[in-house]
Short mmCIF file of C-alpha atoms and ligand atoms in Angstrom, two decimals:
data_model
loop_
_atom_site.label_atom_id
_atom_site.label_comp_id
_atom_site.label_asym_id
_atom_site.label_seq_id
_atom_site.Cartn_x
_atom_site.Cartn_y
_atom_site.Cartn_z
CA MET A 124 119.53 76.72 113.33
CA GLU A 125 119.41 78.93 110.24
CA ASN A 126 115.70 78.72 109.49
CA LEU A 127 114.52 78.65 113.06
CA GLN A 128 112.16 81.57 112.46
CA ASP A 129 110.32 79.64 109.75
CA ASN A 130 109.15 77.17 112.40
CA TYR A 131 107.17 79.87 114.15
CA SER A 132 103.79 81.46 113.54
CA PRO A 133 103.73 83.94 110.65
CA LEU A 134 101.19 85.90 112.71
CA GLY A 135 104.15 87.21 114.69
CA THR A 136 105.68 88.92 111.66
CA LEU A 137 104.27 92.43 111.77
CA SER A 138 105.79 95.38 109.92
CA PRO A 139 107.56 97.88 112.13
CA SER A 140 106.37 101.45 111.73
CA VAL A 141 107.76 102.90 108.47
CA THR A 142 108.02 106.25 110.12
CA LEU A 143 110.65 104.93 112.51
CA SER A 144 113.46 105.15 109.96
CA LEU A 145 112.56 108.78 109.22
CA ALA A 146 112.49 109.55 112.93
CA ALA A 147 115.89 107.90 113.36
CA ARG A 148 117.35 109.97 110.50
CA ALA A 149 115.86 113.17 111.97
CA LYS A 150 117.49 112.32 115.31
CA GLU A 151 120.85 111.77 113.59
CA LEU A 152 120.58 115.17 111.85
CA LYS A 153 119.63 116.87 115.13
CA LYS A 154 122.63 115.26 116.81
CA GLN A 155 124.81 116.93 114.16
CA GLY A 156 123.49 120.25 115.49
CA LEU A 157 121.09 120.87 112.58
CA ASN A 158 117.79 122.69 113.13
CA VAL A 159 115.26 119.96 112.26
CA CYS A 160 111.55 120.91 112.29
CA SER A 161 108.85 118.33 112.84
CA MET A 162 105.28 118.09 111.65
CA SER A 163 105.10 114.38 112.33
CA VAL A 164 104.09 114.31 115.99
CA GLY A 165 101.09 112.15 116.93
CA GLU A 166 100.43 113.50 120.40
CA PRO A 167 99.26 116.78 121.95
CA ASP A 168 102.18 119.07 122.86
CA PHE A 169 100.50 120.01 126.15
CA ASP A 170 101.03 118.95 129.73
CA THR A 171 98.39 116.84 131.51
CA PRO A 172 95.99 119.14 133.44
CA GLN A 173 97.03 119.66 137.07
CA ALA A 174 93.79 118.33 138.61
CA ILE A 175 94.46 114.96 136.96
CA LYS A 176 98.07 114.89 138.13
CA ASP A 177 96.98 115.84 141.67
CA ALA A 178 94.46 112.99 141.72
CA CYS A 179 97.19 110.57 140.67
CA ILE A 180 99.54 111.84 143.40
CA GLN A 181 96.70 111.54 145.94
CA ALA A 182 95.98 107.96 144.85
CA LEU A 183 99.65 107.08 145.28
CA SER A 184 99.74 108.74 148.72
CA ASP A 185 96.62 106.77 149.66
CA GLY A 186 98.38 103.53 148.74
CA LYS A 187 96.29 102.74 145.66
CA VAL A 188 99.11 100.62 144.29
CA GLY A 189 97.80 97.06 144.28
CA TYR A 190 95.94 94.91 141.78
CA ILE A 191 92.28 95.70 141.19
CA ALA A 192 89.61 93.98 139.07
CA SER A 193 91.30 93.36 135.74
CA SER A 194 88.47 94.95 133.74
CA GLY A 195 88.81 98.24 135.63
CA LEU A 196 88.17 100.38 138.70
CA PRO A 197 84.42 100.41 139.50
CA GLU A 198 84.43 104.21 140.13
CA LEU A 199 85.98 104.79 136.70
CA LYS A 200 83.56 102.43 134.99
CA ASP A 201 80.69 104.38 136.57
CA GLU A 202 82.08 107.62 135.13
CA ILE A 203 82.43 105.99 131.72
CA VAL A 204 78.79 104.85 131.90
CA LYS A 205 77.75 108.48 132.64
CA LYS A 206 79.89 109.77 129.79
CA MET A 207 78.32 107.28 127.38
CA ALA A 208 74.86 108.40 128.55
CA SER A 209 75.85 111.98 127.68
CA HIS A 210 76.55 110.66 124.15
CA GLY A 211 73.09 109.11 123.99
CA ILE A 212 74.27 105.57 124.77
CA GLN A 213 72.59 103.86 127.72
CA THR A 214 74.95 101.22 129.08
CA THR A 215 76.17 99.61 132.34
CA ALA A 216 79.48 99.05 134.13
CA ASN A 217 79.28 95.42 132.95
CA ASN A 218 79.67 96.68 129.38
CA VAL A 219 82.99 98.43 130.09
CA VAL A 220 86.61 97.28 130.05
CA VAL A 221 89.36 99.73 131.04
CA THR A 222 92.56 99.08 129.12
CA THR A 223 96.22 100.08 128.98
CA GLY A 224 95.63 102.66 126.22
CA ALA A 225 93.01 102.68 123.47
CA LYS A 226 95.51 100.73 121.39
CA LEU A 227 95.17 97.69 123.63
CA ALA A 228 91.38 98.02 123.54
CA LEU A 229 91.49 97.88 119.72
CA PHE A 230 93.89 94.95 119.78
CA GLU A 231 91.75 93.00 122.23
CA VAL A 232 88.54 93.57 120.27
CA ILE A 233 90.09 92.44 116.98
CA THR A 234 91.73 89.43 118.65
CA ALA A 235 88.55 88.46 120.49
CA LEU A 236 86.38 88.69 117.37
CA CYS A 237 88.53 87.67 114.40
CA GLY A 238 90.79 84.86 113.31
CA VAL A 239 92.12 83.05 110.27
CA GLY A 240 89.55 83.09 107.44
CA ASP A 241 87.74 86.18 108.71
CA GLU A 242 87.65 89.57 106.99
CA VAL A 243 87.75 93.06 108.50
CA ILE A 244 86.67 96.10 106.48
CA VAL A 245 88.85 99.17 106.89
CA LEU A 246 88.16 102.54 105.28
CA ALA A 247 91.25 104.07 103.65
CA PRO A 248 93.02 106.31 104.53
CA TYR A 249 93.23 104.50 107.86
CA TRP A 250 95.32 104.63 111.01
CA LEU A 251 98.43 102.55 110.38
CA SER A 252 98.02 100.20 113.36
CA TYR A 253 94.72 98.69 112.16
CA PRO A 254 96.29 96.54 109.40
CA GLU A 255 98.95 95.19 111.74
CA MET A 256 96.41 94.37 114.45
CA ILE A 257 94.26 92.57 111.90
CA LYS A 258 97.31 90.71 110.62
CA ALA A 259 98.20 89.66 114.17
CA SER A 260 94.72 88.19 114.61
CA GLY A 261 95.15 86.07 111.47
CA ALA A 262 92.23 87.79 109.72
CA LYS A 263 92.38 89.54 106.34
CA MET A 264 91.97 93.29 105.87
CA VAL A 265 89.58 94.37 103.12
CA VAL A 266 90.10 98.00 102.13
CA VAL A 267 87.32 100.33 101.01
CA ASN A 268 88.87 103.48 99.56
CA THR A 269 87.41 106.91 100.20
CA LYS A 270 88.02 110.21 98.42
CA ALA A 271 88.96 113.68 99.67
CA GLU A 272 86.18 115.27 97.60
CA ASN A 273 83.69 113.13 99.53
CA ASN A 274 85.23 114.20 102.87
CA PHE A 275 86.78 110.72 103.07
CA ALA A 276 83.35 109.16 103.70
CA PRO A 277 82.68 105.71 102.19
CA ILE A 278 80.19 105.31 99.35
CA LYS A 279 77.31 103.00 100.27
CA GLU A 280 77.59 100.77 97.19
CA GLU A 281 81.36 100.37 97.63
CA LEU A 282 81.01 99.46 101.28
CA GLU A 283 78.30 96.92 100.50
CA LYS A 284 80.37 95.43 97.69
CA ALA A 285 83.21 94.70 100.12
CA ILE A 286 81.01 92.53 102.35
CA THR A 287 81.31 88.77 102.04
CA GLU A 288 80.16 85.84 104.17
CA HIS A 289 83.53 86.13 105.96
CA THR A 290 83.15 89.77 107.03
CA LYS A 291 83.25 90.02 110.82
CA LEU A 292 83.98 93.66 111.53
CA ILE A 293 83.94 97.18 110.06
CA ILE A 294 86.34 99.70 111.59
CA VAL A 295 85.16 103.31 111.78
CA ASN A 296 87.37 106.15 113.03
CA SER A 297 85.75 109.56 113.35
CA PRO A 298 87.33 112.07 113.84
CA SER A 299 89.94 110.31 111.77
CA ASN A 300 93.67 109.90 111.97
CA PRO A 301 95.07 110.68 109.40
CA THR A 302 92.36 112.59 107.47
CA GLY A 303 90.85 114.72 110.26
CA ALA A 304 87.43 113.99 108.73
CA VAL A 305 84.40 113.87 111.02
CA TYR A 306 81.61 111.67 109.65
CA SER A 307 78.16 113.18 109.32
CA GLU A 308 75.11 111.59 110.89
CA ALA A 309 74.01 110.48 107.41
CA THR A 310 77.29 108.66 106.79
CA LEU A 311 77.21 106.97 110.19
CA LYS A 312 73.58 105.99 109.63
CA MET A 313 74.45 104.50 106.25
CA ILE A 314 77.25 102.41 107.83
CA ALA A 315 74.98 101.42 110.74
CA ASP A 316 72.18 100.32 108.39
CA ILE A 317 74.57 98.12 106.44
CA ALA A 318 76.08 96.62 109.61
CA VAL A 319 72.61 95.82 110.96
CA ARG A 320 71.36 94.43 107.66
CA TYR A 321 74.33 92.06 107.33
CA ASN A 322 74.73 91.48 111.09
CA ILE A 323 78.35 92.67 111.20
CA MET A 324 80.02 94.21 114.23
CA VAL A 325 81.37 97.76 114.12
CA LEU A 326 84.49 98.93 115.91
CA SER A 327 84.16 102.68 116.45
CA ASP A 328 87.45 104.34 117.40
CA GLU A 329 86.46 107.70 118.92
CA ILE A 330 89.79 108.67 120.47
CA TYR A 331 89.77 112.14 118.82
CA GLU A 332 86.18 112.85 119.86
CA LYS A 333 86.96 116.06 121.75
CA LEU A 334 89.16 117.51 119.02
CA ILE A 335 86.57 118.97 116.64
CA TYR A 336 86.98 122.61 115.56
CA ASP A 337 83.95 123.53 113.57
CA LYS A 338 81.26 124.67 116.04
CA GLN A 339 78.50 123.38 113.75
CA ILE A 340 79.92 119.89 113.71
CA LYS A 341 79.06 117.58 116.58
CA HIS A 342 80.70 114.28 117.39
CA ILE A 343 78.24 111.43 117.00
CA SER A 344 78.82 107.97 118.42
CA ILE A 345 77.52 105.41 115.94
CA ALA A 346 76.21 103.30 118.86
CA SER A 347 73.86 106.15 119.81
CA LEU A 348 71.88 105.92 116.55
CA ASN A 349 69.60 103.06 117.60
CA ASP A 350 69.49 99.91 119.74
CA ASP A 351 70.20 97.56 116.83
CA ILE A 352 73.53 99.19 116.02
CA LYS A 353 74.31 99.61 119.72
CA ASP A 354 74.14 95.79 120.08
CA LEU A 355 76.72 95.45 117.29
CA THR A 356 79.09 98.26 118.25
CA ILE A 357 82.24 98.41 120.31
CA THR A 358 83.02 102.03 121.18
CA ILE A 359 86.66 102.76 121.89
CA ASN A 360 87.94 105.85 123.62
CA GLY A 361 90.80 106.95 125.84
CA PHE A 362 92.58 109.74 127.63
CA SER A 363 95.69 110.22 125.45
CA LYS A 364 94.43 112.84 123.01
CA ALA A 365 91.61 114.52 124.95
CA TYR A 366 93.52 115.13 128.18
CA ALA A 367 97.14 115.14 126.91
CA MET A 368 97.81 111.84 128.70
CA THR A 369 99.61 109.80 126.04
CA GLY A 370 102.22 108.45 128.43
CA TRP A 371 99.70 107.46 131.09
CA ARG A 372 98.42 104.63 128.87
CA LEU A 373 94.73 104.54 129.58
CA GLY A 374 91.79 103.74 127.35
CA TYR A 375 88.53 101.84 127.45
CA LEU A 376 85.95 100.00 125.43
CA VAL A 377 82.20 99.74 125.73
CA ALA A 378 80.69 96.62 124.16
CA PRO A 379 77.89 94.06 124.40
CA GLN A 380 78.28 91.96 127.54
CA TRP A 381 79.06 88.69 125.77
CA LEU A 382 82.10 90.36 124.21
CA VAL A 383 83.10 92.14 127.43
CA LYS A 384 83.23 88.69 129.10
CA ARG A 385 85.59 87.43 126.41
CA ILE A 386 87.79 90.50 126.49
CA SER A 387 87.92 90.63 130.29
CA ALA A 388 89.15 87.04 130.31
CA LEU A 389 91.74 87.83 127.62
CA GLN A 390 92.94 90.90 129.51
CA SER A 391 93.09 89.01 132.82
CA HIS A 392 95.74 86.76 131.25
CA ALA A 393 97.58 89.54 129.43
CA THR A 394 98.02 92.84 131.28
CA SER A 395 95.57 92.39 134.20
CA ASN A 396 94.23 95.81 135.21
CA ALA A 397 95.48 99.05 133.67
CA THR A 398 97.63 100.92 136.20
CA THR A 399 95.58 101.36 139.38
CA PHE A 400 96.51 104.93 140.41
CA VAL A 401 96.16 106.13 136.82
CA GLN A 402 92.54 104.95 136.86
CA TYR A 403 91.88 107.05 139.99
CA ALA A 404 93.26 110.09 138.14
CA ALA A 405 91.04 109.36 135.14
CA VAL A 406 87.93 109.51 137.35
CA VAL A 407 88.71 113.19 137.93
CA ALA A 408 89.14 113.78 134.20
CA LEU A 409 85.71 112.33 133.40
CA GLN A 410 84.15 114.29 136.26
CA GLY A 411 85.04 117.38 134.26
CA LYS A 412 87.71 118.79 136.56
CA ALA A 413 90.05 119.46 133.64
CA ASP A 414 87.40 120.75 131.21
CA LYS A 415 88.81 124.29 131.20
CA GLU A 416 92.27 123.04 130.12
CA VAL A 417 90.69 120.76 127.51
CA ALA A 418 88.69 123.70 126.10
CA ASP A 419 91.86 125.85 125.97
CA MET A 420 93.72 123.05 124.20
CA VAL A 421 90.94 122.70 121.62
CA ASP A 422 90.98 126.49 121.02
CA THR A 423 94.74 126.40 120.51
CA PHE A 424 94.45 123.53 118.04
CA ALA A 425 91.67 125.41 116.23
CA ARG A 426 93.90 128.49 115.78
CA ARG A 427 96.79 126.35 114.57
CA ARG A 428 94.57 124.51 112.10
CA GLU A 429 93.43 127.81 110.64
CA LEU A 430 96.99 129.10 110.37
CA LEU A 431 98.30 125.89 108.81
CA CYS A 432 95.47 125.69 106.25
CA LYS A 433 95.92 129.35 105.33
CA LEU A 434 99.66 128.88 104.75
CA LEU A 435 99.26 125.60 102.87
CA LYS A 436 96.93 127.28 100.36
CA GLU A 437 99.98 129.24 99.18
CA ILE A 438 101.67 126.05 97.91
CA PRO A 439 100.26 125.24 94.46
CA GLN A 440 101.96 121.83 94.24
CA ILE A 441 99.87 120.34 97.05
CA SER A 442 96.14 120.08 97.64
CA PHE A 443 94.12 119.28 100.75
CA ILE A 444 90.68 119.57 102.23
CA GLU A 445 90.30 121.41 105.49
CA PRO A 446 90.07 118.81 108.26
CA GLN A 447 87.30 119.17 110.84
CA GLY A 448 88.95 117.29 113.69
CA ALA A 449 92.02 115.54 115.20
CA PHE A 450 95.27 117.51 114.62
CA TYR A 451 96.39 116.46 111.17
CA VAL A 452 96.15 117.77 107.61
CA MET A 453 96.45 115.26 104.76
CA CYS A 454 98.17 116.79 101.75
CA ASN A 455 97.91 115.30 98.29
CA ILE A 456 101.37 115.50 96.68
CA SER A 457 100.60 113.62 93.44
CA GLN A 458 101.25 116.77 91.38
CA THR A 459 104.92 116.53 92.34
CA GLY A 460 105.17 113.10 90.69
CA LYS A 461 106.90 111.67 93.78
CA SER A 462 105.88 108.83 96.04
CA ALA A 463 105.04 109.98 99.55
CA LYS A 464 108.05 108.09 100.91
CA ASP A 465 110.50 109.76 98.48
CA PHE A 466 108.87 113.13 99.10
CA ALA A 467 109.26 112.79 102.88
CA GLU A 468 112.83 111.49 102.69
CA GLU A 469 113.96 114.27 100.33
CA LEU A 470 112.16 116.91 102.37
CA LEU A 471 114.06 115.80 105.45
CA GLU A 472 117.43 115.75 103.68
CA LYS A 473 117.01 119.05 101.84
CA LYS A 474 114.92 121.16 104.20
CA LEU A 475 115.27 119.38 107.56
CA LEU A 476 111.52 118.91 107.94
CA THR A 477 109.85 115.69 109.00
CA VAL A 478 106.36 114.80 107.76
CA ILE A 479 104.63 111.42 107.64
CA PRO A 480 104.43 109.64 104.27
CA CYS A 481 101.05 107.93 104.13
CA GLU A 482 101.79 104.67 102.27
CA SER A 483 101.17 102.73 105.48
CA PHE A 484 97.94 104.68 106.02
CA GLY A 485 96.60 103.35 102.71
CA ALA A 486 97.16 106.71 100.99
CA PRO A 487 100.36 106.58 98.89
CA LYS A 488 99.74 109.99 97.31
CA TYR A 489 99.53 111.81 100.62
CA ILE A 490 101.72 113.15 103.38
CA ARG A 491 100.33 113.89 106.84
CA LEU A 492 101.20 117.11 108.64
CA SER A 493 100.54 117.36 112.37
CA TYR A 494 99.78 120.69 113.98
CA ALA A 495 100.53 119.46 117.48
CA CYS A 496 103.30 122.07 117.57
CA SER A 497 103.67 125.83 118.12
CA GLU A 498 102.54 128.49 115.64
CA GLU A 499 106.21 129.42 115.10
CA GLN A 500 106.98 125.79 114.22
CA ILE A 501 104.03 125.73 111.82
CA LYS A 502 105.20 128.92 110.06
CA GLU A 503 108.80 127.73 109.78
CA SER A 504 107.75 124.24 108.63
CA VAL A 505 105.40 125.49 105.90
CA LYS A 506 108.10 127.92 104.73
CA ARG A 507 110.46 124.96 104.26
CA LEU A 508 107.75 122.87 102.60
CA LYS A 509 106.99 125.71 100.18
CA GLU A 510 110.67 126.17 99.28
CA PHE A 511 111.03 122.41 98.76
CA CYS A 512 108.05 122.34 96.39
CA GLN A 513 109.28 125.41 94.49
CA GLU A 514 112.67 123.80 93.93
CA LEU A 515 111.25 120.53 92.56
N1 PLP B 50 93.35 105.28 117.61
C1 PLP B 50 93.87 106.22 116.82
C2 PLP B 50 93.14 106.59 115.57
C3 PLP B 50 95.08 106.84 117.15
O1 PLP B 50 95.58 107.79 116.35
C4 PLP B 50 95.76 106.45 118.33
C5 PLP B 50 97.05 107.04 118.69
O2 PLP B 50 97.74 107.64 117.92
C6 PLP B 50 95.16 105.46 119.13
C7 PLP B 50 93.97 104.89 118.75
C8 PLP B 50 95.83 104.95 120.37
O3 PLP B 50 95.67 105.74 121.50
P1 PLP B 50 96.25 105.34 122.90
O4 PLP B 50 97.38 106.28 123.18
O5 PLP B 50 95.13 105.51 123.88
O6 PLP B 50 96.71 103.92 122.85
#
């Protein structure tokens, strides 16, 4: 039947990642033996700390291979509760769901809270999966734009203007992918006050929490500000970025119990528990047994950030603000007169360098550079970027 697809739910029609076609082209060029450089990577280029790997091997040797409670391993939930307390959030194991990656946690929260007719506020530039998750839930995304000169923080009046009777959720991501911005306490307080005043839930994606480079800047969990906002907040975190565990697929959420009940039920019919022996390994991570490696990784990222920012300042055609966290620098390329997509495609063809065009991050005048790569790679990549800009 020719129009068979039209008989099915439009909620299933998500956009595939736009960066995939660039990645495919880069692969093709590499296959031809060409020296392609990449500044598009979204994961730490480090190995998982040995203590975590050892704990996983031990769990396997001990036969920890069966189903467990679908919302998570009790020992891991206890460690998450302690970690939240260290962030100033008093909670219980009954407020925690362990998930197969932070991505699933985000998906489950949006699905459990929102549906057709509902609105979700997202601050642009945003991580590209939020719009697709919102679309999959049937809800509508409402974008509040932010500006580089304001450290990508929302303006109170603009945030308030976006609220309607249909608003169900505000998504906050600090430190942010793609901007690297870390919200100040004042910004978080402003968002919290609005959420409390209008009784709207807040989804706080804190996956880059450990990757902050400015010693004066501290990560603040919005749920720690007061009990009113705590009752409205779902805090999301995971192991991918902090412990170089992207492939292990482990994340978690901390939420009010009524929502945890909903999400636990949803998860019990979807994935069941996140991989059992991986959860045993994560206990060791939260107990601090890999803290030395994490600190070394953060120091390495800090040095790379400094190097990258120093080199980028030598390219007059692009502008950026120094990011405080994550491992990305957003570069404004509007002076070149090109769309981000054209810029990235031409850069790959002419200089064999991959960067992420930010149209699908709600920032069509920006490209995102990742410094999850060696200092040599950074130097070579910026050299190519500079040549490309000079030749425009
Ligand atoms: N949230 C943000 C902002 C991210 O950048 C990512 C991964 O790139 C995730 C969540 C997902 O992390 P995980 O690997 O735990 O699913």
